[in-house]
């Protein structure tokens, strides 16, 4: 048994235990011990991890149903940012894994931010054992529901390209470059499917049996940039308790997808360039470089040529990452694909919610074709999901999609949509005395989605965080 991981053998388990695998991640051994003692009586398999850098390794080697994730690991860093980053990494690497956040009393606001980022729930430390079990059992049940929905989804409908010239050109280039090891730069507005295209390239490459590691560079602050990407040696800095590989090493023989590369500060671009150029990485605290065999795909919604001309992005890095440049067109330039895409997304969402047959009425489809879709595919998916929840008689109308007001003021889409949505949310919140659960249900949103919109529109909750 290693210092980093503990496994409870089946001899310690009873037949009445719930069939579930739980992973607890915390750098305090007393927390790991206490949680193990409580959970092992009720669940089949318990893993514990005291080094958060080994999360992806553990997830790749085991079928983890639920993760209990602490939000702070380094002395002096108590803002929970590391926990939020790790949460996003888990949800990207293993979307079906359900995550519960653990945080100290007084740090609830950060935990609420975690709900917005995809966490199922949070629990305060020190916890009440009954409360801990209640939350974990609910997470296990949620995990089972999500897996059933995924199992029901038809395999052939898991991917949509479209027939418009712009998207066909993008995927034609992707098919050609997939079998090579050329670096690829994907450009496009938010919501156009850059992650989907990057993953498509990986799945159609000769590296598809090895890891696809997604790194959101925009979420990495300067303090953890090098340690996260390049790794570190034991003792390299305070609280560096173990030798730890970075994201580049975790992607060995596979593909690393560096999303939002345009957000990397200029002073860190040189270090990233060195790794890409030399095909090697040197962990913090070490002198000897480690050779890399990694395919590099990057993406951004920024105009990198303009950033280069304004001296905000290194020209040598720009040319290093874009051996092949692929641009994804915005949805407004794919008019012929809007109705087929809407029907594709509707079928997938129906499966998700286990609903009976639902259709769009003709007015809704016509209005969708006229809508500007400034949020692209992501906006369409969100609107359709909300409409599936709200619609009556199994028919989605223009009103269900909240597109009626927009059609009257085509020249001011963003402002009108924001004003209408903010006003609707404020009315429902006030009606329910800012009860988040009731308001979310009435609006047809999840709690996390409602929190995100409240943050977006700067709507304060006078009752504080729930």
Coordinates of C-alpha atoms in Angstrom, one line a residue:
X1 CA 0.0 0.0 0.0
X2 CA 1.5 3.3 -1.1
X3 CA 1.5 6.6 0.9
X4 CA -0.7 8.2 -1.8
X5 CA -3.4 5.6 -2.1
X6 CA -5.3 3.1 0.1
X7 CA -7.6 0.3 -1.0
X8 CA -10.1 -1.5 1.1
X9 CA -10.1 -5.2 0.2
X10 CA -13.4 -7.0 -0.4
X11 CA -12.8 -9.0 2.8
X12 CA -13.6 -5.9 4.7
X13 CA -16.9 -5.4 2.9
X14 CA -20.3 -6.8 3.7
X15 CA -22.9 -8.1 1.1
X16 CA -25.2 -5.2 2.1
X17 CA -22.9 -2.5 0.9
X18 CA -23.9 -0.3 -2.0
X19 CA -22.1 -1.2 -5.2
X20 CA -20.2 2.0 -5.8
X21 CA -16.6 3.1 -6.0
X22 CA -15.7 6.3 -4.0
X23 CA -12.5 8.3 -4.2
X24 CA -11.7 10.8 -1.4
X25 CA -9.0 13.4 -2.2
X26 CA -7.5 15.4 0.6
X27 CA -3.9 16.3 1.7
X28 CA -4.7 15.7 5.4
X29 CA -4.4 12.0 6.5
X30 CA -6.8 12.4 9.4
X31 CA -9.5 13.5 6.9
X32 CA -8.8 10.5 4.7
X33 CA -8.8 8.1 7.6
X34 CA -12.1 9.5 9.0
X35 CA -13.9 9.4 5.7
X36 CA -12.6 5.9 5.0
X37 CA -13.9 4.7 8.3
X38 CA -17.4 6.1 7.7
X39 CA -17.8 5.2 4.0
X40 CA -16.3 1.7 4.1
X41 CA -19.3 0.5 6.1
X42 CA -21.7 1.5 3.3
X43 CA -20.0 1.3 0.0
X44 CA -18.2 -1.5 -1.8
X45 CA -14.9 0.2 -2.7
X46 CA -13.1 3.2 -1.2
X47 CA -10.0 4.8 -2.5
X48 CA -8.2 7.7 -0.9
X49 CA -5.6 10.0 -2.3
X50 CA -3.4 12.5 -0.6
X51 CA -1.9 14.0 -3.7
X52 CA -4.3 15.7 -6.0
X53 CA -1.9 15.6 -8.9
X54 CA -2.5 11.8 -9.2
X55 CA -6.2 12.2 -9.8
X56 CA -6.2 11.6 -13.6
X57 CA -4.0 8.5 -13.2
X58 CA -6.4 7.1 -10.7
X59 CA -9.4 7.9 -12.8
X60 CA -7.8 6.3 -15.9
X61 CA -7.0 3.1 -14.0
X62 CA -10.3 2.7 -12.1
X63 CA -14.0 3.1 -12.6
X64 CA -14.7 5.9 -10.1
X65 CA -18.4 6.7 -9.5
X66 CA -18.1 9.5 -6.9
X67 CA -15.2 11.8 -6.0
X68 CA -15.1 13.8 -2.7
X69 CA -12.7 16.6 -3.5
X70 CA -11.1 19.0 -1.1
X71 CA -10.7 22.5 -2.4
X72 CA -7.4 23.6 -0.9
X73 CA -4.1 21.8 -0.9
X74 CA -1.2 24.3 -0.6
X75 CA -0.3 26.3 2.4
X76 CA -1.1 29.9 1.9
X77 CA -3.6 29.3 -0.8
X78 CA -7.0 29.1 0.8
X79 CA -9.2 30.6 -1.9
X80 CA -10.4 27.3 -3.4
X81 CA -9.1 28.1 -6.8
X82 CA -7.1 24.8 -7.0
X83 CA -10.2 22.8 -6.1
X84 CA -12.2 24.6 -8.9
X85 CA -9.4 23.8 -11.4
X86 CA -9.2 20.1 -10.3
X87 CA -13.0 19.9 -10.5
X88 CA -12.9 21.0 -14.2
X89 CA -10.1 18.6 -14.9
X90 CA -12.1 15.7 -13.5
X91 CA -15.3 16.6 -15.4
X92 CA -13.4 17.0 -18.6
X93 CA -11.4 13.7 -18.2
X94 CA -14.3 11.7 -16.8
X95 CA -17.7 13.4 -17.4
X96 CA -19.6 10.6 -15.8
X97 CA -17.9 10.9 -12.5
X98 CA -20.0 12.7 -9.9
X99 CA -18.0 15.2 -7.8
X100 CA -18.7 16.4 -4.2
X101 CA -16.7 19.3 -2.9
X102 CA -15.3 19.5 0.6
X103 CA -14.6 22.9 2.1
X104 CA -14.1 24.5 5.5
X105 CA -16.9 26.5 7.2
X106 CA -16.8 30.1 5.9
X107 CA -15.8 29.1 2.4
X108 CA -19.3 28.4 1.1
X109 CA -19.1 31.0 -1.7
X110 CA -16.3 29.1 -3.3
X111 CA -18.2 25.9 -3.1
X112 CA -21.2 27.5 -4.7
X113 CA -18.9 28.5 -7.6
X114 CA -18.0 24.8 -7.8
X115 CA -21.7 24.0 -8.3
X116 CA -21.7 26.3 -11.2
X117 CA -18.6 24.5 -12.6
X118 CA -20.3 21.1 -12.5
X119 CA -20.1 19.8 -8.9
X120 CA -23.1 17.8 -7.7
X121 CA -23.0 19.2 -4.1
X122 CA -20.7 20.3 -1.3
X123 CA -20.1 19.4 2.3
X124 CA -18.6 21.4 5.1
X125 CA -15.6 20.3 7.1
X126 CA -15.7 19.1 9.8
X127 CA -18.8 17.1 8.7
X128 CA -21.5 15.3 10.5
X129 CA -21.3 11.6 9.5
X130 CA -25.0 11.3 8.7
X131 CA -24.8 14.3 6.5
X132 CA -21.7 12.9 4.7
X133 CA -23.5 9.6 4.1
X134 CA -26.6 11.4 2.9
X135 CA -24.7 13.5 0.3
X136 CA -22.6 10.6 -0.9
X137 CA -25.7 8.3 -1.3
X138 CA -27.5 11.0 -3.3
X139 CA -24.4 11.4 -5.5
X140 CA -24.2 7.7 -6.1
X141 CA -27.9 7.7 -7.2
X142 CA -27.3 10.7 -9.5
X143 CA -24.3 8.9 -11.0
X144 CA -26.5 5.8 -11.8
X145 CA -29.1 8.0 -13.4
X146 CA -26.6 9.7 -15.6
X147 CA -25.0 6.4 -16.7
X148 CA -28.4 5.0 -17.6
X149 CA -29.1 8.0 -19.8
X150 CA -25.7 7.6 -21.5
X151 CA -26.3 4.0 -22.1
X152 CA -29.6 4.7 -23.7
X153 CA -28.2 7.3 -26.1
X154 CA -27.8 6.0 -29.6
X155 CA -24.2 5.6 -30.6
X156 CA -24.7 6.9 -34.2
X157 CA -26.2 10.1 -32.9
X158 CA -23.2 11.1 -30.7
X159 CA -21.7 13.4 -33.3
X160 CA -23.0 16.1 -35.6
X161 CA -21.0 17.9 -38.3
X162 CA -23.4 19.5 -40.8
X163 CA -23.4 20.2 -44.5
X164 CA -22.6 23.9 -44.7
X165 CA -19.4 24.7 -46.7
X166 CA -17.5 26.2 -43.7
X167 CA -18.0 23.3 -41.4
X168 CA -17.4 20.7 -44.1
X169 CA -14.1 22.5 -44.9
X170 CA -13.1 22.4 -41.2
X171 CA -13.7 18.7 -40.8
X172 CA -12.2 17.9 -44.1
X173 CA -9.0 19.5 -42.9
X174 CA -9.3 17.7 -39.6
X175 CA -9.6 14.3 -41.3
X176 CA -6.4 15.0 -43.4
X177 CA -4.4 16.2 -40.4
X178 CA -5.6 13.6 -37.9
X179 CA -3.3 10.8 -39.1
X180 CA -0.2 13.0 -38.8
X181 CA 1.5 14.4 -35.8
X182 CA 1.2 18.0 -37.0
X183 CA 0.4 20.7 -34.4
X184 CA -3.1 22.1 -35.0
X185 CA -4.5 25.5 -34.0
X186 CA -8.4 25.6 -33.9
X187 CA -9.9 29.1 -34.2
X188 CA -13.5 30.0 -33.6
X189 CA -16.0 32.0 -31.4
X190 CA -17.1 30.6 -28.0
X191 CA -19.6 27.8 -28.4
X192 CA -18.6 26.7 -31.9
X193 CA -17.3 23.3 -30.9
X194 CA -13.5 23.6 -30.6
X195 CA -13.3 20.9 -28.0
X196 CA -15.4 18.6 -30.0
X197 CA -13.2 19.1 -33.1
X198 CA -10.0 18.6 -31.1
X199 CA -11.4 15.4 -29.6
X200 CA -12.5 14.3 -33.1
X201 CA -8.9 14.7 -34.4
X202 CA -7.6 12.7 -31.5
X203 CA -10.1 9.9 -31.9
X204 CA -9.3 9.6 -35.6
X205 CA -5.5 9.6 -35.0
X206 CA -3.1 6.8 -34.4
X207 CA -2.9 8.0 -30.8
X208 CA -6.6 7.3 -30.0
X209 CA -5.7 4.5 -27.6
X210 CA -3.7 6.9 -25.4
X211 CA -4.9 9.9 -23.3
X212 CA -6.6 13.0 -24.5
X213 CA -5.8 15.6 -21.9
X214 CA -7.7 18.9 -22.0
X215 CA -6.2 21.9 -20.2
X216 CA -8.1 25.1 -19.9
X217 CA -5.2 27.6 -19.9
X218 CA -7.5 30.4 -19.1
X219 CA -8.2 29.0 -15.7
X220 CA -4.5 28.6 -14.7
X221 CA -3.1 31.5 -12.8
X222 CA 0.6 32.4 -13.0
X223 CA 1.4 30.7 -9.6
X224 CA 0.4 27.2 -10.7
X225 CA 1.0 27.4 -14.5
X226 CA 4.4 25.6 -14.5
X227 CA 3.6 23.1 -11.8
X228 CA 0.4 22.0 -13.5
X229 CA 1.7 21.8 -17.1
X230 CA 5.3 20.6 -16.4
X231 CA 5.1 18.9 -13.1
X232 CA 7.4 19.1 -10.1
X233 CA 9.9 17.2 -8.0
X234 CA 9.4 16.4 -4.3
X235 CA 10.6 19.4 -2.3
X236 CA 10.5 21.8 -5.2
X237 CA 8.3 24.2 -3.2
X238 CA 6.4 24.2 0.0
X239 CA 3.9 21.4 0.2
X240 CA 5.5 19.5 -2.8
X241 CA 5.3 16.2 -1.0
X242 CA 5.8 13.9 -4.0
X243 CA 7.2 13.7 -7.4
X244 CA 4.4 14.7 -9.7
X245 CA 4.0 14.7 -13.4
X246 CA 2.4 17.6 -15.2
X247 CA -0.3 17.6 -17.9
X248 CA 2.2 17.2 -20.7
X249 CA 3.5 14.0 -19.2
X250 CA 0.0 12.7 -18.5
X251 CA -0.7 13.0 -22.2
X252 CA 2.4 10.9 -23.1
X253 CA 1.8 9.1 -26.5
X254 CA -1.6 10.8 -26.7
X255 CA -2.8 14.3 -27.3
X256 CA -2.8 17.4 -25.2
X257 CA -5.4 20.0 -26.0
X258 CA -4.4 23.5 -24.8
X259 CA -7.6 25.4 -24.8
X260 CA -7.7 29.3 -24.6
X261 CA -4.0 29.6 -25.5
X262 CA -4.5 33.2 -26.3
X263 CA -5.0 33.9 -22.6
X264 CA -1.4 32.7 -21.6
X265 CA 0.5 35.7 -20.2
X266 CA 3.4 36.9 -22.4
X267 CA 6.0 36.0 -19.7
X268 CA 4.8 32.4 -19.6
X269 CA 4.7 31.9 -23.4
X270 CA 8.4 31.5 -23.7
X271 CA 8.3 28.5 -21.3
X272 CA 5.5 26.9 -23.2
X273 CA 7.4 27.5 -26.5
X274 CA 10.5 25.8 -25.1
X275 CA 8.5 22.6 -24.2
X276 CA 6.8 22.5 -27.6
X277 CA 10.0 23.2 -29.5
X278 CA 12.2 20.8 -27.7
X279 CA 9.6 18.1 -27.2
X280 CA 10.7 17.7 -23.7
X281 CA 9.7 19.0 -20.3
X282 CA 11.7 19.7 -17.1
X283 CA 9.8 19.4 -13.8
X284 CA 10.1 22.2 -11.3
X285 CA 13.0 21.3 -9.0
X286 CA 14.7 19.0 -11.5
X287 CA 17.5 19.7 -14.0
X288 CA 17.2 16.8 -16.4
X289 CA 14.5 17.2 -19.2
X290 CA 12.1 14.4 -19.8
X291 CA 11.4 13.5 -23.4
X292 CA 7.8 13.9 -24.7
X293 CA 5.9 12.0 -27.3
X294 CA 2.7 14.2 -27.4
X295 CA 0.4 15.5 -30.1
X296 CA -0.4 19.2 -29.5
X297 CA -3.7 20.8 -30.4
X298 CA -4.4 24.4 -29.3
X299 CA -7.5 26.6 -29.6
X300 CA -8.6 30.2 -29.0
X301 CA -11.4 32.6 -29.7
X302 CA -8.9 35.4 -30.1
X303 CA -7.4 36.8 -33.3
X304 CA -3.8 35.6 -32.7
X305 CA -2.4 37.4 -35.8
X306 CA -3.7 40.7 -34.3
X307 CA -2.3 39.7 -30.9
X308 CA 1.1 39.0 -32.5
X309 CA 1.0 42.4 -34.3
X310 CA 0.2 44.1 -30.9
X311 CA 3.1 42.2 -29.2
X312 CA 0.7 40.4 -26.9
X313 CA 1.5 37.0 -28.3
X314 CA 4.9 35.6 -29.4
X315 CA 5.3 35.3 -33.1
X316 CA 7.6 32.2 -32.8
X317 CA 5.0 30.5 -30.6
X318 CA 2.2 31.3 -33.0
X319 CA 4.0 29.7 -35.9
X320 CA 5.0 26.7 -33.8
X321 CA 1.4 25.8 -32.8
X322 CA -0.3 26.3 -36.2
X323 CA 1.3 23.9 -38.6
X324 CA -2.4 23.4 -39.5
X325 CA -4.9 26.1 -38.8
X326 CA -8.6 25.2 -38.8
X327 CA -11.4 27.8 -38.3
X328 CA -14.8 26.8 -37.1
X329 CA -17.5 29.1 -38.5
X330 CA -20.1 30.7 -36.3
X331 CA -23.6 29.1 -36.4
X332 CA -25.0 32.2 -38.1
X333 CA -23.0 31.3 -41.2
X334 CA -24.4 27.7 -41.2
X335 CA -28.1 28.6 -41.9
X336 CA -28.7 25.3 -43.7
X337 CA -27.6 23.3 -40.7
X338 CA -29.7 25.1 -38.1
X339 CA -32.8 22.9 -38.4
X340 CA -30.9 19.6 -38.6
X341 CA -28.7 20.6 -35.7
X342 CA -31.7 21.7 -33.6
X343 CA -33.3 18.3 -34.2
X344 CA -30.1 16.5 -33.4
X345 CA -29.8 18.4 -30.1
X346 CA -33.4 17.9 -29.3
X347 CA -33.1 14.1 -29.7
X348 CA -30.1 14.0 -27.5
X349 CA -31.8 16.1 -24.8
X350 CA -34.9 14.0 -24.9
X351 CA -32.7 11.0 -24.2
X352 CA -31.1 12.9 -21.3
X353 CA -34.4 13.6 -19.6
X354 CA -36.0 10.3 -20.6
X355 CA -38.9 12.2 -22.1
X356 CA -41.4 11.0 -24.7
X357 CA -41.4 12.3 -28.3
X358 CA -41.1 16.1 -28.4
X359 CA -41.2 18.2 -31.6
X360 CA -40.7 21.8 -32.7
X361 CA -43.6 23.6 -34.2
X362 CA -43.1 25.2 -37.6
X363 CA -42.9 28.8 -36.2
X364 CA -40.2 27.8 -33.7
X365 CA -38.1 26.2 -36.5
X366 CA -38.6 29.3 -38.7
X367 CA -37.6 31.6 -35.9
X368 CA -34.5 29.6 -35.1
X369 CA -33.4 30.0 -38.7
X370 CA -33.7 33.8 -38.4
X371 CA -32.0 34.0 -35.0
X372 CA -28.4 35.3 -34.9
X373 CA -27.1 32.7 -32.4
X374 CA -24.4 34.8 -31.0
X375 CA -23.7 32.1 -28.4
X376 CA -23.5 29.5 -31.3
X377 CA -24.1 25.8 -30.7
X378 CA -23.8 26.2 -26.9
X379 CA -26.6 28.8 -26.9
X380 CA -28.8 26.6 -29.0
X381 CA -28.3 23.6 -26.8
X382 CA -29.1 25.6 -23.6
X383 CA -32.3 27.1 -25.2
X384 CA -33.5 23.7 -26.4
X385 CA -32.8 22.1 -23.0
X386 CA -34.9 24.7 -21.3
X387 CA -37.6 24.4 -23.8
X388 CA -37.8 20.6 -23.3
X389 CA -38.5 21.2 -19.7
X390 CA -41.0 24.0 -20.2
X391 CA -43.0 22.9 -23.3
X392 CA -46.6 21.6 -23.1
X393 CA -48.3 19.0 -25.3
X394 CA -44.8 17.8 -26.4
X395 CA -44.5 20.7 -28.7
X396 CA -41.8 23.4 -28.5
X397 CA -42.9 26.8 -29.4
X398 CA -41.1 30.1 -30.1
X399 CA -42.1 31.2 -26.5
X400 CA -40.5 28.1 -25.0
X401 CA -37.3 29.0 -26.8
X402 CA -37.6 32.6 -25.6
X403 CA -37.0 33.8 -29.1
X404 CA -40.1 35.9 -29.6
X405 CA -38.8 39.2 -28.2
X406 CA -35.5 38.8 -30.1
X407 CA -37.3 38.6 -33.5
X408 CA -38.7 42.1 -33.0
X409 CA -35.3 43.7 -32.6
X410 CA -32.9 41.8 -34.8
X411 CA -30.3 44.6 -34.6
X412 CA -30.0 44.4 -30.8
X413 CA -30.1 40.7 -30.1
X414 CA -27.7 40.5 -27.2
X415 CA -29.1 43.5 -25.3
X416 CA -32.7 42.3 -25.7
X417 CA -32.0 38.7 -24.7
X418 CA -30.0 39.8 -21.6
X419 CA -32.6 42.3 -20.5
X420 CA -35.5 39.8 -20.9
X421 CA -33.7 36.9 -19.2
X422 CA -32.5 39.1 -16.3
X423 CA -35.9 40.5 -15.7
X424 CA -37.5 37.0 -15.8
X425 CA -35.0 35.6 -13.3
X426 CA -35.4 38.6 -10.9
X427 CA -39.2 38.2 -10.9
X428 CA -39.1 34.5 -10.1
X429 CA -36.5 34.9 -7.4
X430 CA -38.4 37.7 -5.7
X431 CA -41.6 35.7 -6.0
X432 CA -40.0 32.8 -4.2
X433 CA -38.1 35.0 -1.7
X434 CA -34.8 34.0 -3.3
X435 CA -35.3 30.3 -2.7
X436 CA -32.8 29.0 -5.2
X437 CA -34.3 25.5 -5.5
X438 CA -37.9 26.7 -6.1
X439 CA -36.8 29.4 -8.5
X440 CA -34.6 27.1 -10.5
X441 CA -37.4 24.6 -10.8
X442 CA -39.9 27.2 -11.9
X443 CA -37.4 28.6 -14.5
X444 CA -36.6 25.1 -15.8
X445 CA -33.0 25.4 -14.8
X446 CA -30.6 23.5 -12.6
X447 CA -29.4 25.1 -9.4
X448 CA -26.0 25.5 -11.0
X449 CA -27.4 27.1 -14.1
X450 CA -29.4 29.6 -12.0
X451 CA -26.3 30.5 -10.0
X452 CA -24.4 31.1 -13.2
X453 CA -27.1 33.4 -14.5
X454 CA -27.2 35.3 -11.2
X455 CA -23.5 35.8 -11.3
X456 CA -23.7 36.9 -15.0
X457 CA -26.4 39.5 -14.3
X458 CA -25.0 40.5 -10.9
X459 CA -28.1 39.5 -9.0
X460 CA -27.4 39.4 -5.3
X461 CA -29.1 36.9 -3.0
X462 CA -30.2 38.8 0.1
X463 CA -30.5 35.5 2.0
X464 CA -26.8 34.7 1.3
X465 CA -25.6 31.4 -0.2
X466 CA -27.7 28.3 0.3

